[in-house]
């Protein structure tokens, strides 16, 4: 039994005769499929067998989108095995990190937009000083350490050219620098795929991506301000209800974002005190001043 | 197998014209294959990953093929059966769980047999990418006594579909063409043929065959059993079953469908018997193959259907001891299993990367009307029986306002049972418009008839949204985009005896909440129709965005309870908590968050400055 042929991978342009496994990832609506189509068409024109496989059941709902593009003389499996992608093209930063382990260890090429699409899930904790659940890794943690390649502000480049939606074509342009296919042929392929009215901007985006050079090393991105406060539970926080003043209208119960309050017969009570984050919504909305929120963790 | 070889097999295709090559997905190839085979009537209810089959068929000339959305999968299969009775070729398509809905028709039609060729395309979802389970349709085929064909890629999808019609007519049986998500959604170049319509066989005349009264059914059942034996022989001799002998005789692989591709990728030198389908079992072909190798390993996705059948004929096949019974197969799993069997070196372990990926669960879209419906429902404090659709996402945080979801159309029946069991809270069923028309109407009649004390919240977004925006009898358009009669849901509810019916706009959160309060206070069945179009389909809606006035935001994050993807933390803090910001590029201006905000700090952009 022999494993799949392990092709040597060099950062220099790859010969046009070699087949490739390319993984294109992002979130719904970013244009993952446009890149996949362009790659598939390019490979097809050069006489390769091509398979392009995607899962898009949840794509429209902000979920993860990924597309496997494989081309070679013969392609069997529609999917790329972990550790066997030659290139990873990511349209969003956290998605780039998610699929990093699919690259050939140490030899894969990583091309990612540094754009962050922060899902609501990453901003859920109301606790004092809660950190965002968004990925903390920076391009320096990846490029050169896990993979060859680059992370660039493709969305910024595309926005400067006039349409942020052309970020995918910027990345395609960057990718093209690793493959020795003629630029004119890339232009043809892109023109054939994108809507007629967007050919010019996509061509410009492709050229900008292809010509991109890394900024000077001291231009490190600033650390996120949102993660500045120390996390952890805070015992100085709590809520109490004065039963004598409560008339049982239920406003606080209905509107508590953490659902720590409940009705107990005619009165509101604190059912899960540990869940209180001290947001004060109940205190502000109580028409009878029956609710008191203790929140001593407030910075001066 | 080539188009030419298939032409001999099906005797249908003209080989004079050079074959054209097109990049097609598996679903598009199935549609193309059906069109080439001369299909006349095709029907389906949308369901991932099968949806695009009918959408592709609708691209062909309406004079060639009637392509239509049915209200549910059973109606789709019944429609195809009706066309078969008239003597033309017919197709029904559905996802795996759709076959549960259509099963009643399938089980009886198996006895009757196909007059005009009938192909039932069923797309399984191993790995549960977008379904409620990962049932294996091949077991259904065994139960129904109906042969299954399992293409591995788009080229085979086209060829097997053509062959399936031929098979159906030759053996007087419906044929199931089983795909999977990977087949449906993988695109590759396909050599296509031309359309060839067999002459209509005319209306089926024999009522002793087509009326399944007990006397007839007792005569028909032996026919099904005899047919099974004939089909088993065909499975072994058809060119769609392929035997590839290899130099390494230590082990032979028996496989079918997409699993074959993983075998070829992981172990190209092993002898392979690739079956056209798993049922009926090609007994003789498998015995012949097994005799040439030291041991037999079965590679199949999901259930050990082949493995158990092969063991039952006395061949000690291995399979699920090496490969998982859960989820999708992959090249990695193939290598692991073959290494476990001692057939190849264990793959070198890949050093793990010390980066934990961030969770990114799917969410309701910015401005989704379901967001308001479930936000309001959360305040009602009811037991909520849910159903299948985008809105099932309301079961997870932060909306977390759905208690149960079983399958299509289950919500209302479940709610009746909850109410009859005597709960301490009001009972609400939530169901989308397309799901309501699919299988929500009989249980609603049941609720009225049995005097259940429930509220039904019909989430009417005027489209089948989850599967990508398909029309249905409530949208006023059909599959080909033409005008169609439109069901009036409120009138329908009144006609079955419900007095308490209200239509509200879910964007008016206060009014919706008040209506739900009144509805749950009503004794008997009450219906609230939350009517507001989907923000994506058929038209992508984009209004003027709203924005947060940062100095008034108290970081209560009540708006974050909506789970709207346009709302995230801003860089600013209030009392140590994150203030919020709204992404103007994705906000559609639905104002649900503005209505929820206790400090009124969310305002339309133009007037957002106090």
PDB file of N, CA and C in Angstrom, chain B residues 113-199:
ATOM      1  N   UNK B 113     -45.515  -1.992  -9.089  1.00  0.00           N
ATOM      2  CA  UNK B 113     -44.465  -1.954 -10.109  1.00  0.00           C
ATOM      3  C   UNK B 113     -44.660  -0.805 -11.062  1.00  0.00           C
ATOM      4  N   UNK B 114     -43.574  -0.470 -11.780  1.00  0.00           N
ATOM      5  CA  UNK B 114     -43.605   0.703 -12.655  1.00  0.00           C
ATOM      6  C   UNK B 114     -44.167   0.331 -14.019  1.00  0.00           C
ATOM      7  N   UNK B 115     -45.037   1.158 -14.506  1.00  0.00           N
ATOM      8  CA  UNK B 115     -45.538   1.007 -15.880  1.00  0.00           C
ATOM      9  C   UNK B 115     -44.624   1.866 -16.764  1.00  0.00           C
ATOM     10  N   UNK B 116     -44.786   3.175 -16.711  1.00  0.00           N
ATOM     11  CA  UNK B 116     -43.729   4.049 -17.238  1.00  0.00           C
ATOM     12  C   UNK B 116     -42.601   4.057 -16.205  1.00  0.00           C
ATOM     13  N   UNK B 117     -41.360   4.138 -16.655  1.00  0.00           N
ATOM     14  CA  UNK B 117     -40.217   4.064 -15.735  1.00  0.00           C
ATOM     15  C   UNK B 117     -40.316   5.097 -14.627  1.00  0.00           C
ATOM     16  N   UNK B 118     -40.095   4.676 -13.377  1.00  0.00           N
ATOM     17  CA  UNK B 118     -40.178   5.606 -12.251  1.00  0.00           C
ATOM     18  C   UNK B 118     -38.890   5.566 -11.437  1.00  0.00           C
ATOM     19  N   UNK B 119     -38.250   6.707 -11.346  1.00  0.00           N
ATOM     20  CA  UNK B 119     -37.014   6.813 -10.569  1.00  0.00           C
ATOM     21  C   UNK B 119     -37.237   7.756  -9.395  1.00  0.00           C
ATOM     22  N   UNK B 120     -36.888   7.261  -8.230  1.00  0.00           N
ATOM     23  CA  UNK B 120     -37.013   8.047  -7.004  1.00  0.00           C
ATOM     24  C   UNK B 120     -35.589   8.398  -6.563  1.00  0.00           C
ATOM     25  N   UNK B 121     -35.244   9.675  -6.641  1.00  0.00           N
ATOM     26  CA  UNK B 121     -33.903  10.095  -6.230  1.00  0.00           C
ATOM     27  C   UNK B 121     -33.954  10.460  -4.745  1.00  0.00           C
ATOM     28  N   UNK B 122     -33.121   9.817  -3.958  1.00  0.00           N
ATOM     29  CA  UNK B 122     -33.089  10.098  -2.525  1.00  0.00           C
ATOM     30  C   UNK B 122     -31.652  10.469  -2.145  1.00  0.00           C
ATOM     31  N   UNK B 123     -31.486  11.649  -1.567  1.00  0.00           N
ATOM     32  CA  UNK B 123     -30.143  12.129  -1.224  1.00  0.00           C
ATOM     33  C   UNK B 123     -29.929  12.045   0.283  1.00  0.00           C
ATOM     34  N   UNK B 124     -29.015  11.182   0.678  1.00  0.00           N
ATOM     35  CA  UNK B 124     -28.685  11.027   2.095  1.00  0.00           C
ATOM     36  C   UNK B 124     -27.738  12.138   2.535  1.00  0.00           C
ATOM     37  N   UNK B 125     -27.645  12.311   3.846  1.00  0.00           N
ATOM     38  CA  UNK B 125     -26.797  13.381   4.389  1.00  0.00           C
ATOM     39  C   UNK B 125     -25.877  12.821   5.476  1.00  0.00           C
ATOM     40  N   UNK B 126     -24.916  11.956   5.086  1.00  0.00           N
ATOM     41  CA  UNK B 126     -23.991  11.437   6.102  1.00  0.00           C
ATOM     42  C   UNK B 126     -23.211  12.594   6.717  1.00  0.00           C
ATOM     43  N   UNK B 127     -23.068  12.570   8.014  1.00  0.00           N
ATOM     44  CA  UNK B 127     -22.395  13.676   8.686  1.00  0.00           C
ATOM     45  C   UNK B 127     -23.381  14.740   9.150  1.00  0.00           C
ATOM     46  N   UNK B 128     -24.671  14.613   8.754  1.00  0.00           N
ATOM     47  CA  UNK B 128     -25.743  15.524   9.190  1.00  0.00           C
ATOM     48  C   UNK B 128     -25.327  16.989   8.995  1.00  0.00           C
ATOM     49  N   UNK B 129     -24.976  17.335   7.755  1.00  0.00           N
ATOM     50  CA  UNK B 129     -24.634  18.728   7.464  1.00  0.00           C
ATOM     51  C   UNK B 129     -25.853  19.629   7.636  1.00  0.00           C
ATOM     52  N   UNK B 130     -27.024  19.141   7.241  1.00  0.00           N
ATOM     53  CA  UNK B 130     -28.210  20.002   7.251  1.00  0.00           C
ATOM     54  C   UNK B 130     -29.472  19.151   7.341  1.00  0.00           C
ATOM     55  N   UNK B 131     -29.586  18.363   8.389  1.00  0.00           N
ATOM     56  CA  UNK B 131     -30.711  17.431   8.533  1.00  0.00           C
ATOM     57  C   UNK B 131     -30.939  17.159  10.006  1.00  0.00           C
ATOM     58  N   UNK B 132     -31.953  16.309  10.300  1.00  0.00           N
ATOM     59  CA  UNK B 132     -32.156  15.949  11.697  1.00  0.00           C
ATOM     60  C   UNK B 132     -31.656  14.545  12.016  1.00  0.00           C
ATOM     61  N   UNK B 133     -31.204  13.801  10.999  1.00  0.00           N
ATOM     62  CA  UNK B 133     -30.595  12.492  11.275  1.00  0.00           C
ATOM     63  C   UNK B 133     -29.744  12.099  10.077  1.00  0.00           C
ATOM     64  N   UNK B 134     -29.121  10.908  10.155  1.00  0.00           N
ATOM     65  CA  UNK B 134     -28.341  10.431   9.017  1.00  0.00           C
ATOM     66  C   UNK B 134     -28.753   9.008   8.656  1.00  0.00           C
ATOM     67  N   UNK B 135     -30.072   8.801   8.543  1.00  0.00           N
ATOM     68  CA  UNK B 135     -30.569   7.471   8.181  1.00  0.00           C
ATOM     69  C   UNK B 135     -30.050   7.071   6.805  1.00  0.00           C
ATOM     70  N   UNK B 136     -29.862   5.754   6.631  1.00  0.00           N
ATOM     71  CA  UNK B 136     -29.268   5.209   5.416  1.00  0.00           C
ATOM     72  C   UNK B 136     -30.381   4.652   4.524  1.00  0.00           C
ATOM     73  N   UNK B 137     -30.600   5.295   3.397  1.00  0.00           N
ATOM     74  CA  UNK B 137     -31.709   4.928   2.514  1.00  0.00           C
ATOM     75  C   UNK B 137     -31.593   3.502   1.991  1.00  0.00           C
ATOM     76  N   UNK B 138     -30.376   2.958   1.969  1.00  0.00           N
ATOM     77  CA  UNK B 138     -30.230   1.600   1.436  1.00  0.00           C
ATOM     78  C   UNK B 138     -31.031   0.582   2.240  1.00  0.00           C
ATOM     79  N   UNK B 139     -31.216   0.864   3.550  1.00  0.00           N
ATOM     80  CA  UNK B 139     -32.015  -0.049   4.372  1.00  0.00           C
ATOM     81  C   UNK B 139     -33.488   0.032   3.988  1.00  0.00           C
ATOM     82  N   UNK B 140     -33.916   1.226   3.591  1.00  0.00           N
ATOM     83  CA  UNK B 140     -35.291   1.413   3.120  1.00  0.00           C
ATOM     84  C   UNK B 140     -35.518   0.596   1.848  1.00  0.00           C
ATOM     85  N   UNK B 141     -34.505   0.536   0.991  1.00  0.00           N
ATOM     86  CA  UNK B 141     -34.639  -0.182  -0.270  1.00  0.00           C
ATOM     87  C   UNK B 141     -34.897  -1.660   0.000  1.00  0.00           C
ATOM     88  N   UNK B 142     -34.171  -2.188   0.960  1.00  0.00           N
ATOM     89  CA  UNK B 142     -34.350  -3.583   1.356  1.00  0.00           C
ATOM     90  C   UNK B 142     -35.769  -3.816   1.877  1.00  0.00           C
ATOM     91  N   UNK B 143     -36.238  -2.887   2.709  1.00  0.00           N
ATOM     92  CA  UNK B 143     -37.585  -2.982   3.292  1.00  0.00           C
ATOM     93  C   UNK B 143     -38.653  -2.958   2.203  1.00  0.00           C
ATOM     94  N   UNK B 144     -38.453  -2.080   1.210  1.00  0.00           N
ATOM     95  CA  UNK B 144     -39.465  -1.896   0.170  1.00  0.00           C
ATOM     96  C   UNK B 144     -39.304  -2.907  -0.960  1.00  0.00           C
ATOM     97  N   UNK B 145     -38.183  -3.625  -0.996  1.00  0.00           N
ATOM     98  CA  UNK B 145     -37.937  -4.532  -2.108  1.00  0.00           C
ATOM     99  C   UNK B 145     -37.712  -3.784  -3.408  1.00  0.00           C
ATOM    100  N   UNK B 146     -37.069  -2.630  -3.310  1.00  0.00           N
ATOM    101  CA  UNK B 146     -36.859  -1.763  -4.472  1.00  0.00           C
ATOM    102  C   UNK B 146     -35.349  -1.626  -4.708  1.00  0.00           C
ATOM    103  N   UNK B 147     -34.874  -1.852  -5.948  1.00  0.00           N
ATOM    104  CA  UNK B 147     -33.431  -1.785  -6.187  1.00  0.00           C
ATOM    105  C   UNK B 147     -32.887  -0.373  -6.017  1.00  0.00           C
ATOM    106  N   UNK B 148     -31.612  -0.312  -5.613  1.00  0.00           N
ATOM    107  CA  UNK B 148     -30.969   0.987  -5.433  1.00  0.00           C
ATOM    108  C   UNK B 148     -29.740   1.059  -6.326  1.00  0.00           C
ATOM    109  N   UNK B 149     -29.547   2.209  -6.959  1.00  0.00           N
ATOM    110  CA  UNK B 149     -28.327   2.481  -7.718  1.00  0.00           C
ATOM    111  C   UNK B 149     -27.585   3.606  -7.000  1.00  0.00           C
ATOM    112  N   UNK B 150     -26.258   3.452  -6.908  1.00  0.00           N
ATOM    113  CA  UNK B 150     -25.468   4.407  -6.129  1.00  0.00           C
ATOM    114  C   UNK B 150     -24.317   4.949  -6.967  1.00  0.00           C
ATOM    115  N   UNK B 151     -24.517   6.093  -7.628  1.00  0.00           N
ATOM    116  CA  UNK B 151     -23.428   6.684  -8.401  1.00  0.00           C
ATOM    117  C   UNK B 151     -22.344   7.267  -7.497  1.00  0.00           C
ATOM    118  N   UNK B 152     -21.098   7.288  -8.024  1.00  0.00           N
ATOM    119  CA  UNK B 152     -19.971   7.785  -7.237  1.00  0.00           C
ATOM    120  C   UNK B 152     -19.640   9.232  -7.553  1.00  0.00           C
ATOM    121  N   UNK B 153     -19.903   9.667  -8.777  1.00  0.00           N
ATOM    122  CA  UNK B 153     -19.572  11.052  -9.133  1.00  0.00           C
ATOM    123  C   UNK B 153     -20.592  11.566 -10.153  1.00  0.00           C
ATOM    124  N   UNK B 154     -20.387  12.788 -10.602  1.00  0.00           N
ATOM    125  CA  UNK B 154     -21.391  13.424 -11.460  1.00  0.00           C
ATOM    126  C   UNK B 154     -21.567  12.655 -12.770  1.00  0.00           C
ATOM    127  N   UNK B 155     -20.457  12.139 -13.341  1.00  0.00           N
ATOM    128  CA  UNK B 155     -20.575  11.369 -14.586  1.00  0.00           C
ATOM    129  C   UNK B 155     -21.472  10.156 -14.372  1.00  0.00           C
ATOM    130  N   UNK B 156     -21.210   9.446 -13.284  1.00  0.00           N
ATOM    131  CA  UNK B 156     -22.045   8.281 -12.999  1.00  0.00           C
ATOM    132  C   UNK B 156     -23.471   8.690 -12.637  1.00  0.00           C
ATOM    133  N   UNK B 157     -23.616   9.856 -12.011  1.00  0.00           N
ATOM    134  CA  UNK B 157     -24.963  10.312 -11.651  1.00  0.00           C
ATOM    135  C   UNK B 157     -25.820  10.405 -12.902  1.00  0.00           C
ATOM    136  N   UNK B 158     -25.239  10.955 -13.956  1.00  0.00           N
ATOM    137  CA  UNK B 158     -25.975  11.048 -15.225  1.00  0.00           C
ATOM    138  C   UNK B 158     -26.247   9.650 -15.775  1.00  0.00           C
ATOM    139  N   UNK B 159     -25.217   8.822 -15.842  1.00  0.00           N
ATOM    140  CA  UNK B 159     -25.354   7.511 -16.477  1.00  0.00           C
ATOM    141  C   UNK B 159     -26.275   6.579 -15.673  1.00  0.00           C
ATOM    142  N   UNK B 160     -26.131   6.613 -14.361  1.00  0.00           N
ATOM    143  CA  UNK B 160     -26.971   5.737 -13.524  1.00  0.00           C
ATOM    144  C   UNK B 160     -28.434   6.182 -13.589  1.00  0.00           C
ATOM    145  N   UNK B 161     -28.664   7.489 -13.702  1.00  0.00           N
ATOM    146  CA  UNK B 161     -30.048   7.959 -13.788  1.00  0.00           C
ATOM    147  C   UNK B 161     -30.693   7.427 -15.060  1.00  0.00           C
ATOM    148  N   UNK B 162     -29.944   7.512 -16.154  1.00  0.00           N
ATOM    149  CA  UNK B 162     -30.473   6.974 -17.425  1.00  0.00           C
ATOM    150  C   UNK B 162     -30.750   5.486 -17.288  1.00  0.00           C
ATOM    151  N   UNK B 163     -29.781   4.792 -16.716  1.00  0.00           N
ATOM    152  CA  UNK B 163     -29.936   3.339 -16.571  1.00  0.00           C
ATOM    153  C   UNK B 163     -31.102   3.001 -15.647  1.00  0.00           C
ATOM    154  N   UNK B 164     -31.336   3.856 -14.644  1.00  0.00           N
ATOM    155  CA  UNK B 164     -32.391   3.582 -13.665  1.00  0.00           C
ATOM    156  C   UNK B 164     -33.766   3.525 -14.332  1.00  0.00           C
ATOM    157  N   UNK B 165     -33.998   4.413 -15.303  1.00  0.00           N
ATOM    158  CA  UNK B 165     -35.299   4.381 -16.000  1.00  0.00           C
ATOM    159  C   UNK B 165     -35.467   3.080 -16.779  1.00  0.00           C
ATOM    160  N   UNK B 166     -34.375   2.694 -17.431  1.00  0.00           N
ATOM    161  CA  UNK B 166     -34.390   1.444 -18.202  1.00  0.00           C
ATOM    162  C   UNK B 166     -34.650   0.252 -17.279  1.00  0.00           C
ATOM    163  N   UNK B 167     -33.938   0.248 -16.157  1.00  0.00           N
ATOM    164  CA  UNK B 167     -34.067  -0.820 -15.171  1.00  0.00           C
ATOM    165  C   UNK B 167     -35.504  -0.905 -14.647  1.00  0.00           C
ATOM    166  N   UNK B 168     -36.061   0.263 -14.383  1.00  0.00           N
ATOM    167  CA  UNK B 168     -37.413   0.348 -13.838  1.00  0.00           C
ATOM    168  C   UNK B 168     -38.412  -0.327 -14.775  1.00  0.00           C
ATOM    169  N   UNK B 169     -38.278  -0.033 -16.059  1.00  0.00           N
ATOM    170  CA  UNK B 169     -39.247  -0.597 -17.012  1.00  0.00           C
ATOM    171  C   UNK B 169     -38.956  -2.075 -17.282  1.00  0.00           C
ATOM    172  N   UNK B 170     -37.664  -2.410 -17.316  1.00  0.00           N
ATOM    173  CA  UNK B 170     -37.325  -3.801 -17.634  1.00  0.00           C
ATOM    174  C   UNK B 170     -37.776  -4.739 -16.521  1.00  0.00           C
ATOM    175  N   UNK B 171     -37.658  -4.287 -15.265  1.00  0.00           N
ATOM    176  CA  UNK B 171     -37.972  -5.182 -14.143  1.00  0.00           C
ATOM    177  C   UNK B 171     -39.270  -4.811 -13.436  1.00  0.00           C
ATOM    178  N   UNK B 172     -40.018  -3.891 -14.025  1.00  0.00           N
ATOM    179  CA  UNK B 172     -41.335  -3.575 -13.491  1.00  0.00           C
ATOM    180  C   UNK B 172     -41.252  -3.155 -12.015  1.00  0.00           C
ATOM    181  N   UNK B 173     -40.386  -2.180 -11.744  1.00  0.00           N
ATOM    182  CA  UNK B 173     -40.169  -1.765 -10.353  1.00  0.00           C
ATOM    183  C   UNK B 173     -39.794  -0.292 -10.292  1.00  0.00           C
ATOM    184  N   UNK B 174     -40.212   0.400  -9.232  1.00  0.00           N
ATOM    185  CA  UNK B 174     -39.582   1.705  -9.013  1.00  0.00           C
ATOM    186  C   UNK B 174     -38.103   1.480  -8.686  1.00  0.00           C
ATOM    187  N   UNK B 175     -37.255   2.453  -9.034  1.00  0.00           N
ATOM    188  CA  UNK B 175     -35.823   2.346  -8.740  1.00  0.00           C
ATOM    189  C   UNK B 175     -35.417   3.550  -7.899  1.00  0.00           C
ATOM    190  N   UNK B 176     -34.679   3.285  -6.840  1.00  0.00           N
ATOM    191  CA  UNK B 176     -34.168   4.390  -6.027  1.00  0.00           C
ATOM    192  C   UNK B 176     -32.746   4.696  -6.458  1.00  0.00           C
ATOM    193  N   UNK B 177     -32.492   5.948  -6.787  1.00  0.00           N
ATOM    194  CA  UNK B 177     -31.135   6.413  -7.059  1.00  0.00           C
ATOM    195  C   UNK B 177     -30.683   7.132  -5.790  1.00  0.00           C
ATOM    196  N   UNK B 178     -29.672   6.546  -5.118  1.00  0.00           N
ATOM    197  CA  UNK B 178     -29.258   7.114  -3.836  1.00  0.00           C
ATOM    198  C   UNK B 178     -27.995   7.940  -4.011  1.00  0.00           C
ATOM    199  N   UNK B 179     -28.103   9.198  -3.641  1.00  0.00           N
ATOM    200  CA  UNK B 179     -26.930  10.059  -3.616  1.00  0.00           C
ATOM    201  C   UNK B 179     -26.607  10.431  -2.181  1.00  0.00           C
ATOM    202  N   UNK B 180     -25.560  11.219  -2.025  1.00  0.00           N
ATOM    203  CA  UNK B 180     -25.230  11.778  -0.719  1.00  0.00           C
ATOM    204  C   UNK B 180     -24.872  13.247  -0.945  1.00  0.00           C
ATOM    205  N   UNK B 181     -24.687  13.961   0.160  1.00  0.00           N
ATOM    206  CA  UNK B 181     -24.364  15.381   0.071  1.00  0.00           C
ATOM    207  C   UNK B 181     -23.158  15.621  -0.842  1.00  0.00           C
ATOM    208  N   UNK B 182     -22.134  14.795  -0.696  1.00  0.00           N
ATOM    209  CA  UNK B 182     -20.920  14.986  -1.511  1.00  0.00           C
ATOM    210  C   UNK B 182     -21.179  14.772  -2.989  1.00  0.00           C
ATOM    211  N   UNK B 183     -22.034  13.836  -3.317  1.00  0.00           N
ATOM    212  CA  UNK B 183     -22.358  13.626  -4.725  1.00  0.00           C
ATOM    213  C   UNK B 183     -23.144  14.830  -5.250  1.00  0.00           C
ATOM    214  N   UNK B 184     -24.148  15.235  -4.485  1.00  0.00           N
ATOM    215  CA  UNK B 184     -25.016  16.328  -4.916  1.00  0.00           C
ATOM    216  C   UNK B 184     -24.235  17.602  -5.181  1.00  0.00           C
ATOM    217  N   UNK B 185     -23.253  17.895  -4.321  1.00  0.00           N
ATOM    218  CA  UNK B 185     -22.624  19.211  -4.346  1.00  0.00           C
ATOM    219  C   UNK B 185     -21.166  19.191  -4.785  1.00  0.00           C
ATOM    220  N   UNK B 186     -20.755  18.137  -5.502  1.00  0.00           N
ATOM    221  CA  UNK B 186     -19.427  18.140  -6.098  1.00  0.00           C
ATOM    222  C   UNK B 186     -19.580  18.342  -7.600  1.00  0.00           C
ATOM    223  N   UNK B 187     -18.793  19.292  -8.111  1.00  0.00           N
ATOM    224  CA  UNK B 187     -18.876  19.633  -9.528  1.00  0.00           C
ATOM    225  C   UNK B 187     -17.680  19.040 -10.254  1.00  0.00           C
ATOM    226  N   UNK B 188     -17.932  18.368 -11.363  1.00  0.00           N
ATOM    227  CA  UNK B 188     -16.835  17.884 -12.203  1.00  0.00           C
ATOM    228  C   UNK B 188     -17.333  17.820 -13.639  1.00  0.00           C
ATOM    229  N   UNK B 189     -16.404  17.595 -14.540  1.00  0.00           N
ATOM    230  CA  UNK B 189     -16.779  17.635 -15.962  1.00  0.00           C
ATOM    231  C   UNK B 189     -17.501  16.342 -16.331  1.00  0.00           C
ATOM    232  N   UNK B 190     -18.626  16.497 -17.005  1.00  0.00           N
ATOM    233  CA  UNK B 190     -19.470  15.356 -17.356  1.00  0.00           C
ATOM    234  C   UNK B 190     -19.683  15.328 -18.864  1.00  0.00           C
ATOM    235  N   UNK B 191     -19.436  14.165 -19.450  1.00  0.00           N
ATOM    236  CA  UNK B 191     -19.771  13.993 -20.866  1.00  0.00           C
ATOM    237  C   UNK B 191     -21.272  13.723 -20.956  1.00  0.00           C
ATOM    238  N   UNK B 192     -21.972  14.554 -21.678  1.00  0.00           N
ATOM    239  CA  UNK B 192     -23.425  14.435 -21.722  1.00  0.00           C
ATOM    240  C   UNK B 192     -23.856  13.835 -23.053  1.00  0.00           C
ATOM    241  N   UNK B 193     -25.073  13.335 -23.083  1.00  0.00           N
ATOM    242  CA  UNK B 193     -25.624  12.758 -24.297  1.00  0.00           C
ATOM    243  C   UNK B 193     -26.809  13.575 -24.787  1.00  0.00           C
ATOM    244  N   UNK B 194     -27.651  12.958 -25.549  1.00  0.00           N
ATOM    245  CA  UNK B 194     -28.813  13.661 -26.090  1.00  0.00           C
ATOM    246  C   UNK B 194     -30.087  13.043 -25.517  1.00  0.00           C
ATOM    247  N   UNK B 195     -31.196  13.784 -25.683  1.00  0.00           N
ATOM    248  CA  UNK B 195     -32.459  13.294 -25.135  1.00  0.00           C
ATOM    249  C   UNK B 195     -33.086  12.290 -26.099  1.00  0.00           C
ATOM    250  N   UNK B 196     -33.618  11.263 -25.516  1.00  0.00           N
ATOM    251  CA  UNK B 196     -34.295  10.262 -26.316  1.00  0.00           C
ATOM    252  C   UNK B 196     -35.519   9.803 -25.543  1.00  0.00           C
ATOM    253  N   UNK B 197     -36.694  10.063 -26.096  1.00  0.00           N
ATOM    254  CA  UNK B 197     -37.936   9.782 -25.374  1.00  0.00           C
ATOM    255  C   UNK B 197     -38.514   8.465 -25.858  1.00  0.00           C
ATOM    256  N   UNK B 198     -38.628   7.473 -24.991  1.00  0.00           N
ATOM    257  CA  UNK B 198     -39.277   6.238 -25.434  1.00  0.00           C
ATOM    258  C   UNK B 198     -40.769   6.501 -25.648  1.00  0.00           C
ATOM    259  N   UNK B 199     -41.385   5.767 -26.560  1.00  0.00           N
ATOM    260  CA  UNK B 199     -42.826   5.993 -26.784  1.00  0.00           C
ATOM    261  C   UNK B 199     -43.617   5.677 -25.516  1.00  0.00           C
TER     262      UNK B 199
END
